[in-house]
Amino acid sequence: MNNNLAALNNLLFEQIERINDDDLTGEELSTAIDKAETINKLASTIVSTGNLQLKAYQEFGLKAAPGMSAMLGIEE
């Protein structure tokens, strides 16, 4: 798994597709929803942490944290 926001974004859309699958019913759907909710909570924490890190670097007059572009999934 890539550890950047682009990969996280892809994972979130995969979860949307999975729970939107009309073939899922009952226990399978419930499991998919539980998994999606857990991933969403973790994703929110990751985004919040990255935002806090970026704000901290900006507060000290720095452009970005080391490795920030990699985390964002962009090239320097």
Tab-separated table of C-alpha atoms in Angstrom:
chain	number	residue	atom	x	y	z
A	1	MET	CA	0.000	0.000	0.000
A	2	ASN	CA	1.252	3.449	-0.871
A	3	ASN	CA	1.250	5.763	2.108
A	4	ASN	CA	0.020	8.944	0.475
A	5	LEU	CA	-3.233	10.836	0.129
A	6	ALA	CA	-3.726	9.742	-3.484
A	7	ALA	CA	-3.709	6.082	-2.383
A	8	LEU	CA	-6.007	6.916	0.523
A	9	ASN	CA	-8.404	8.645	-1.846
A	10	ASN	CA	-8.439	5.578	-4.101
A	11	LEU	CA	-9.117	3.325	-1.115
A	12	LEU	CA	-12.045	5.478	-0.027
A	13	PHE	CA	-13.596	5.326	-3.485
A	14	GLU	CA	-13.093	1.553	-3.546
A	15	GLN	CA	-15.043	1.331	-0.291
A	16	ILE	CA	-17.873	3.409	-1.774
A	17	GLU	CA	-18.012	1.074	-4.750
A	18	ARG	CA	-17.968	-1.975	-2.479
A	19	ILE	CA	-20.890	-0.868	-0.292
A	20	ASN	CA	-22.775	0.314	-3.382
A	21	ASP	CA	-22.618	-3.219	-4.862
A	22	ASP	CA	-26.204	-4.408	-5.326
A	23	ASP	CA	-25.071	-8.029	-4.999
A	24	LEU	CA	-24.046	-7.538	-1.374
A	25	THR	CA	-26.738	-8.458	1.095
A	26	GLY	CA	-27.130	-9.263	4.745
A	27	GLU	CA	-23.941	-10.126	6.572
A	28	GLU	CA	-21.679	-9.293	3.603
A	29	LEU	CA	-23.151	-5.800	3.347
A	30	SER	CA	-22.937	-5.296	7.098
A	31	THR	CA	-19.283	-6.351	7.095
A	32	ALA	CA	-18.514	-4.035	4.154
A	33	ILE	CA	-20.201	-1.110	5.916
A	34	ASP	CA	-18.310	-1.775	9.162
A	35	LYS	CA	-15.044	-1.915	7.243
A	36	ALA	CA	-15.865	1.304	5.360
A	37	GLU	CA	-16.704	3.087	8.623
A	38	THR	CA	-13.407	1.989	10.163
A	39	ILE	CA	-11.442	3.079	7.102
A	40	ASN	CA	-13.259	6.420	7.141
A	41	LYS	CA	-12.328	7.033	10.790
A	42	LEU	CA	-8.699	6.166	10.119
A	43	ALA	CA	-8.657	8.324	6.983
A	44	SER	CA	-10.028	11.280	8.941
A	45	THR	CA	-7.274	10.868	11.519
A	46	ILE	CA	-4.598	10.675	8.811
A	47	VAL	CA	-5.896	13.821	7.102
A	48	SER	CA	-6.181	15.695	10.416
A	49	THR	CA	-2.656	14.715	11.404
A	50	GLY	CA	-1.280	15.821	8.033
A	51	ASN	CA	-3.145	19.106	8.307
A	52	LEU	CA	-1.778	19.720	11.793
A	53	GLN	CA	1.741	18.911	10.610
A	54	LEU	CA	1.421	21.313	7.672
A	55	LYS	CA	0.062	24.087	9.919
A	56	ALA	CA	2.929	23.601	12.353
A	57	TYR	CA	5.516	23.905	9.594
A	58	GLN	CA	3.785	27.008	8.217
A	59	GLU	CA	3.738	28.551	11.701
A	60	PHE	CA	7.523	28.283	11.773
A	61	GLY	CA	7.795	29.795	8.295
A	62	LEU	CA	8.653	26.544	6.579
A	63	LYS	CA	7.048	25.574	3.289
A	64	ALA	CA	6.410	21.933	4.132
A	65	ALA	CA	7.561	19.059	6.250
A	66	PRO	CA	10.216	16.714	4.888
A	67	GLY	CA	8.444	14.104	2.803
A	68	MET	CA	5.219	16.143	2.624
A	69	SER	CA	5.107	15.997	-1.172
A	70	ALA	CA	5.440	12.200	-1.018
A	71	MET	CA	2.595	12.032	1.493
A	72	LEU	CA	0.448	14.163	-0.813
A	73	GLY	CA	1.299	11.880	-3.713
A	74	ILE	CA	2.922	14.646	-5.757
A	75	GLU	CA	6.392	14.957	-7.193
A	76	GLU	CA	8.721	17.691	-6.036
